[in-house]
Amino acid sequence: MLDFIINPLAGGKNGKKVKRAVETIAKRLEKTDVKYALHYTEYQKHATLLAKTLIADGATDIIVVGGDGSLHEVLNGFSDFDRVNLGLIPCGTGNDFASAAKIPEDPEKALDIILNSAPKFTDFMQMPTVRGINIIGMGLDVDVLRRYEKSKRKTKLTYTLCLIKSLLKFDYSDFTVETQDGKNERYRSIIACIANGHRYGGGIEICPVAKPDDNKLDFVAMKEMNKLKLIGAFIKLKKGKILTLPQAVHFNTTDIKITPKGNYTVNVDGQLYDDIPFDIKIITDTLRMYR
């Protein structure tokens, strides 16, 4: 039995992308012996409640039809990892984690993976109060998201324009980074990013080397630089070469605690959380995902 949790508004354009995907799914499954049910979200975080309810009722395969935000919500409703599998039909604006997991954006090809392959262990990030699967960060990316949410049109171009505005106006943040292996350093950076996936914002390669099955977290920060150099940094970012900059800091760890100076907001898979504990551990060999 496949239980599809569907965000009818994913991908913008009045949900046309999702409607086409659901039509493709239904048409394909009606030709098979696979039983399925469609569950539509009606409000923010409804996907979390649906996942909890379905799993409590015995569901074994939860399939997200939506984008990174929908995937984030469902993951936060997950339990019984030993008997429940996660699937994804990418229908969002960016579909960034789908890229990391190598799940095609074509609905039928994504469904093929679910129907014809076994789920694989996929890392996710556990914080004290919330889970993340793609990117967790603070600083510039939060400012970009706030601008993006105020935009009338939600497109990849809009996100890029918001990023440019934020780069020109955003100030640096001070924070301390601690890891279990003894690292304890202070940073003054425009971002503090913990990556499981390699990109966000619809294709911005913030950490091209990150992989969701390597049992590691990737930390990325950008040391303070002259604002005139931010243009060059932006070009490097768009080309997926941000880690080649001399101001870039990157290392791997299995857990990390970030202590910012003052109040802060954390971006978890594109969702904003104020002043939550910024303490992350990688969870491995637990979540089974079709990819």
Short mmCIF file of C-alpha atoms in Angstrom, two decimals:
data_model
loop_
_atom_site.label_atom_id
_atom_site.label_comp_id
_atom_site.label_asym_id
_atom_site.label_seq_id
_atom_site.Cartn_x
_atom_site.Cartn_y
_atom_site.Cartn_z
CA MET A 1 0.00 0.00 0.00
CA LEU A 2 1.41 3.35 -1.05
CA ASP A 3 0.17 6.38 0.89
CA PHE A 4 0.78 9.61 -1.02
CA ILE A 5 0.91 12.84 0.97
CA ILE A 6 0.25 15.58 -1.57
CA ASN A 7 0.83 19.30 -1.29
CA PRO A 8 -1.65 20.66 -3.86
CA LEU A 9 0.10 24.05 -3.95
CA ALA A 10 3.67 22.81 -4.49
CA GLY A 11 5.54 24.20 -7.46
CA GLY A 12 3.35 27.30 -7.82
CA LYS A 13 1.21 28.08 -10.86
CA ASN A 14 -2.00 27.11 -9.07
CA GLY A 15 -0.82 23.57 -8.44
CA LYS A 16 -0.77 22.56 -12.11
CA LYS A 17 2.50 20.69 -11.66
CA VAL A 18 1.07 18.63 -8.81
CA LYS A 19 -2.18 17.92 -10.65
CA ARG A 20 -0.28 16.53 -13.63
CA ALA A 21 1.89 14.42 -11.34
CA VAL A 22 -1.12 12.97 -9.50
CA GLU A 23 -2.81 12.16 -12.82
CA THR A 24 0.35 10.36 -13.94
CA ILE A 25 0.59 8.43 -10.65
CA ALA A 26 -3.06 7.37 -10.67
CA LYS A 27 -3.00 6.33 -14.32
CA ARG A 28 0.13 4.25 -13.79
CA LEU A 29 -1.00 2.57 -10.57
CA GLU A 30 -4.42 1.72 -11.94
CA LYS A 31 -2.61 -0.56 -14.39
CA THR A 32 -0.88 -2.42 -11.56
CA ASP A 33 -1.94 -4.42 -8.53
CA VAL A 34 -0.43 -1.87 -6.15
CA LYS A 35 -2.95 -0.37 -3.77
CA TYR A 36 -2.65 3.33 -3.04
CA ALA A 37 -4.35 6.23 -1.30
CA LEU A 38 -4.11 9.98 -1.85
CA HIS A 39 -3.97 12.36 1.12
CA TYR A 40 -3.96 16.12 0.47
CA THR A 41 -2.52 18.72 2.83
CA GLU A 42 -4.76 21.64 3.74
CA TYR A 43 -2.53 23.87 5.87
CA GLN A 44 1.03 24.39 7.02
CA LYS A 45 2.51 21.38 8.87
CA HIS A 46 -0.52 19.27 7.96
CA ALA A 47 1.87 16.85 6.23
CA THR A 48 3.54 16.18 9.60
CA LEU A 49 0.20 15.28 11.17
CA LEU A 50 -0.80 13.13 8.19
CA ALA A 51 2.48 11.19 8.37
CA LYS A 52 2.06 10.58 12.11
CA THR A 53 -1.53 9.45 11.69
CA LEU A 54 -0.85 7.17 8.72
CA ILE A 55 2.10 5.49 10.42
CA ALA A 56 0.08 4.98 13.61
CA ASP A 57 -2.58 3.31 11.46
CA GLY A 58 -0.03 0.88 9.99
CA ALA A 59 1.26 2.60 6.83
CA THR A 60 4.49 1.17 5.47
CA ASP A 61 5.26 3.43 2.51
CA ILE A 62 4.80 7.20 2.74
CA ILE A 63 5.32 9.01 -0.56
CA VAL A 64 5.68 12.80 -0.66
CA VAL A 65 4.27 14.59 -3.70
CA GLY A 66 5.68 18.08 -3.32
CA GLY A 67 8.91 19.98 -2.77
CA ASP A 68 11.56 20.31 -0.10
CA GLY A 69 9.13 21.91 2.36
CA SER A 70 6.66 19.03 2.07
CA LEU A 71 9.48 16.50 2.45
CA HIS A 72 10.66 18.36 5.56
CA GLU A 73 7.20 18.24 7.11
CA VAL A 74 6.72 14.53 6.44
CA LEU A 75 10.14 13.65 7.84
CA ASN A 76 9.18 15.43 11.06
CA GLY A 77 6.13 13.18 11.34
CA PHE A 78 8.10 9.96 10.81
CA SER A 79 8.40 7.13 13.32
CA ASP A 80 8.86 3.35 13.24
CA PHE A 81 11.80 3.73 10.86
CA ASP A 82 12.35 -0.03 10.87
CA ARG A 83 9.06 -0.69 9.06
CA VAL A 84 8.19 2.55 7.20
CA ASN A 85 9.81 3.69 3.94
CA LEU A 86 9.90 7.20 2.49
CA GLY A 87 9.44 8.11 -1.15
CA LEU A 88 9.43 11.36 -3.12
CA ILE A 89 7.76 12.56 -6.31
CA PRO A 90 9.44 15.97 -6.76
CA CYS A 91 6.91 18.72 -7.53
CA GLY A 92 8.38 21.76 -5.81
CA THR A 93 9.92 24.92 -7.20
CA GLY A 94 13.49 23.91 -6.41
CA ASN A 95 13.47 20.16 -5.69
CA ASP A 96 16.93 20.49 -4.19
CA PHE A 97 16.99 17.32 -2.10
CA ALA A 98 15.64 15.33 -5.03
CA SER A 99 18.80 16.38 -6.86
CA ALA A 100 20.99 15.19 -3.97
CA ALA A 101 19.12 11.87 -3.83
CA LYS A 102 19.24 11.53 -7.63
CA ILE A 103 15.45 11.31 -7.90
CA PRO A 104 14.27 12.46 -11.35
CA GLU A 105 11.75 15.30 -11.57
CA ASP A 106 9.71 13.39 -14.13
CA PRO A 107 6.83 11.91 -12.04
CA GLU A 108 6.70 8.61 -13.90
CA LYS A 109 10.45 8.05 -13.61
CA ALA A 110 10.33 8.92 -9.91
CA LEU A 111 7.46 6.46 -9.47
CA ASP A 112 9.48 3.79 -11.30
CA ILE A 113 12.10 4.00 -8.55
CA ILE A 114 9.46 3.43 -5.89
CA LEU A 115 7.84 0.52 -7.73
CA ASN A 116 10.96 -1.23 -8.98
CA SER A 117 13.74 -0.71 -6.44
CA ALA A 118 14.43 -1.29 -2.79
CA PRO A 119 14.70 1.69 -0.43
CA LYS A 120 18.19 2.74 0.62
CA PHE A 121 19.47 4.12 3.88
CA THR A 122 19.55 7.90 3.65
CA ASP A 123 21.10 10.24 6.19
CA PHE A 124 19.13 12.97 7.89
CA MET A 125 19.93 15.65 10.48
CA GLN A 126 18.51 15.59 13.99
CA MET A 127 18.20 18.73 16.12
CA PRO A 128 16.68 18.74 19.63
CA THR A 129 13.36 20.08 18.33
CA VAL A 130 13.28 19.42 14.58
CA ARG A 131 14.70 17.22 11.83
CA GLY A 132 16.25 18.32 8.56
CA ILE A 133 17.24 16.38 5.48
CA ASN A 134 18.79 18.86 3.04
CA ILE A 135 20.35 22.05 4.43
CA ILE A 136 20.33 23.67 7.86
CA GLY A 137 21.80 27.14 8.18
CA MET A 138 21.71 30.67 9.50
CA GLY A 139 22.79 34.05 8.26
CA LEU A 140 22.51 35.02 4.62
CA ASP A 141 20.17 32.19 3.62
CA VAL A 142 17.63 33.27 6.24
CA ASP A 143 17.68 36.83 4.90
CA VAL A 144 17.19 35.49 1.36
CA LEU A 145 14.22 33.35 2.42
CA ARG A 146 12.55 36.28 4.14
CA ARG A 147 12.85 38.35 0.97
CA TYR A 148 11.66 35.43 -1.13
CA GLU A 149 8.57 34.84 1.01
CA LYS A 150 7.56 38.48 0.50
CA SER A 151 7.84 38.12 -3.30
CA LYS A 152 4.68 37.83 -5.35
CA ARG A 153 6.22 35.29 -7.73
CA LYS A 154 8.00 32.22 -6.37
CA THR A 155 10.50 31.21 -9.06
CA LYS A 156 14.18 30.26 -9.22
CA LEU A 157 14.93 33.66 -10.78
CA THR A 158 13.14 35.39 -7.91
CA TYR A 159 15.30 33.50 -5.42
CA THR A 160 18.47 34.52 -7.27
CA LEU A 161 17.43 38.18 -7.25
CA CYS A 162 16.72 37.96 -3.52
CA LEU A 163 20.16 36.43 -3.02
CA ILE A 164 21.85 39.31 -4.85
CA LYS A 165 19.99 41.89 -2.73
CA SER A 166 20.92 40.06 0.46
CA LEU A 167 24.59 39.81 -0.53
CA LEU A 168 24.75 43.56 -1.03
CA LYS A 169 23.00 44.47 2.23
CA PHE A 170 23.53 41.64 4.73
CA ASP A 171 26.04 41.99 7.57
CA TYR A 172 28.27 39.33 9.10
CA SER A 173 27.30 37.16 12.08
CA ASP A 174 29.45 36.09 15.03
CA PHE A 175 29.14 32.53 16.33
CA THR A 176 31.06 29.71 17.98
CA VAL A 177 31.32 26.21 16.50
CA GLU A 178 31.87 23.12 18.64
CA THR A 179 32.17 19.49 17.50
CA GLN A 180 32.45 16.24 19.43
CA ASP A 181 36.01 15.69 18.20
CA GLY A 182 37.16 18.77 20.11
CA LYS A 183 36.90 21.54 17.56
CA ASN A 184 35.95 24.84 19.18
CA GLU A 185 36.33 27.94 17.05
CA ARG A 186 34.86 31.39 16.68
CA TYR A 187 33.70 32.67 13.31
CA ARG A 188 32.61 35.93 11.78
CA SER A 189 30.80 34.79 8.68
CA ILE A 190 28.01 35.62 6.29
CA ILE A 191 26.67 32.05 6.62
CA ALA A 192 26.80 29.00 8.85
CA CYS A 193 25.60 26.07 6.77
CA ILE A 194 25.26 22.39 7.64
CA ALA A 195 24.72 20.32 4.52
CA ASN A 196 23.39 16.83 3.92
CA GLY A 197 22.31 17.70 0.39
CA HIS A 198 24.50 19.80 -1.87
CA ARG A 199 22.25 22.68 -2.95
CA TYR A 200 19.33 24.93 -2.00
CA GLY A 201 17.30 27.75 -3.50
CA GLY A 202 16.51 25.80 -6.65
CA GLY A 203 20.05 24.87 -7.65
CA ILE A 204 22.50 27.04 -5.68
CA GLU A 205 25.45 24.75 -4.92
CA ILE A 206 26.34 25.77 -1.39
CA CYS A 207 28.29 22.52 -0.78
CA PRO A 208 28.85 20.56 -4.00
CA VAL A 209 30.65 17.70 -2.23
CA ALA A 210 27.88 16.91 0.28
CA LYS A 211 26.13 13.54 -0.12
CA PRO A 212 23.07 12.19 1.73
CA ASP A 213 24.56 8.73 2.22
CA ASP A 214 28.14 9.35 3.36
CA ASN A 215 27.33 9.33 7.11
CA LYS A 216 28.76 12.84 7.48
CA LEU A 217 27.67 16.42 7.93
CA ASP A 218 29.35 19.12 5.86
CA PHE A 219 29.98 22.46 7.58
CA VAL A 220 30.42 25.53 5.38
CA ALA A 221 31.18 29.10 6.44
CA MET A 222 32.48 32.13 4.58
CA LYS A 223 34.99 34.31 6.44
CA GLU A 224 34.64 38.07 6.34
CA MET A 225 35.68 39.67 3.06
CA ASN A 226 35.61 43.05 1.36
CA LYS A 227 32.10 43.66 0.03
CA LEU A 228 33.53 44.31 -3.42
CA LYS A 229 34.68 40.68 -3.44
CA LEU A 230 31.13 39.47 -2.83
CA ILE A 231 30.39 39.80 -6.55
CA GLY A 232 33.14 37.31 -7.32
CA ALA A 233 31.89 35.08 -4.50
CA PHE A 234 28.40 35.15 -5.99
CA ILE A 235 29.76 34.07 -9.39
CA LYS A 236 31.66 31.22 -7.74
CA LEU A 237 28.50 30.21 -5.89
CA LYS A 238 26.45 30.10 -9.08
CA LYS A 239 29.14 27.96 -10.74
CA GLY A 240 29.24 25.50 -7.84
CA LYS A 241 32.79 26.54 -6.91
CA ILE A 242 32.16 28.34 -3.63
CA LEU A 243 34.52 26.04 -1.71
CA THR A 244 37.47 27.13 -3.88
CA LEU A 245 37.42 30.63 -2.38
CA PRO A 246 40.21 31.33 0.15
CA GLN A 247 37.59 32.68 2.58
CA ALA A 248 35.60 29.42 2.49
CA VAL A 249 35.72 27.07 5.49
CA HIS A 250 34.62 23.47 4.99
CA PHE A 251 34.98 20.36 7.09
CA ASN A 252 33.14 17.12 7.86
CA THR A 253 31.78 16.04 11.21
CA THR A 254 29.09 13.80 12.69
CA ASP A 255 27.75 16.38 15.12
CA ILE A 256 28.02 20.12 15.54
CA LYS A 257 26.81 22.82 17.92
CA ILE A 258 26.61 26.44 16.82
CA THR A 259 26.20 29.21 19.37
CA PRO A 260 25.34 32.55 17.73
CA LYS A 261 25.77 35.91 19.39
CA GLY A 262 22.32 37.32 20.11
CA ASN A 263 18.97 36.23 18.72
CA TYR A 264 18.92 34.22 15.52
CA THR A 265 16.75 32.35 13.03
CA VAL A 266 17.61 28.94 11.57
CA ASN A 267 16.70 27.78 8.08
CA VAL A 268 15.84 24.06 8.10
CA ASP A 269 15.07 22.80 4.60
CA GLY A 270 13.66 26.20 3.69
CA GLN A 271 11.53 26.52 6.83
CA LEU A 272 12.40 29.25 9.37
CA TYR A 273 12.65 28.60 13.12
CA ASP A 274 13.48 31.28 15.69
CA ASP A 275 16.05 30.64 18.44
CA ILE A 276 15.85 26.83 18.38
CA PRO A 277 18.86 24.89 19.75
CA PHE A 278 21.39 24.88 16.91
CA ASP A 279 22.75 21.45 17.78
CA ILE A 280 22.86 18.86 14.99
CA LYS A 281 23.71 15.16 14.77
CA ILE A 282 23.79 13.03 11.64
CA ILE A 283 21.44 10.05 11.80
CA THR A 284 22.56 7.13 9.67
CA ASP A 285 21.30 3.63 8.82
CA THR A 286 17.81 4.56 10.03
CA LEU A 287 15.72 6.25 7.32
CA ARG A 288 14.96 4.08 4.28
CA MET A 289 14.20 6.11 1.19
CA TYR A 290 13.42 5.18 -2.39
CA ARG A 291 16.13 6.76 -4.52
#
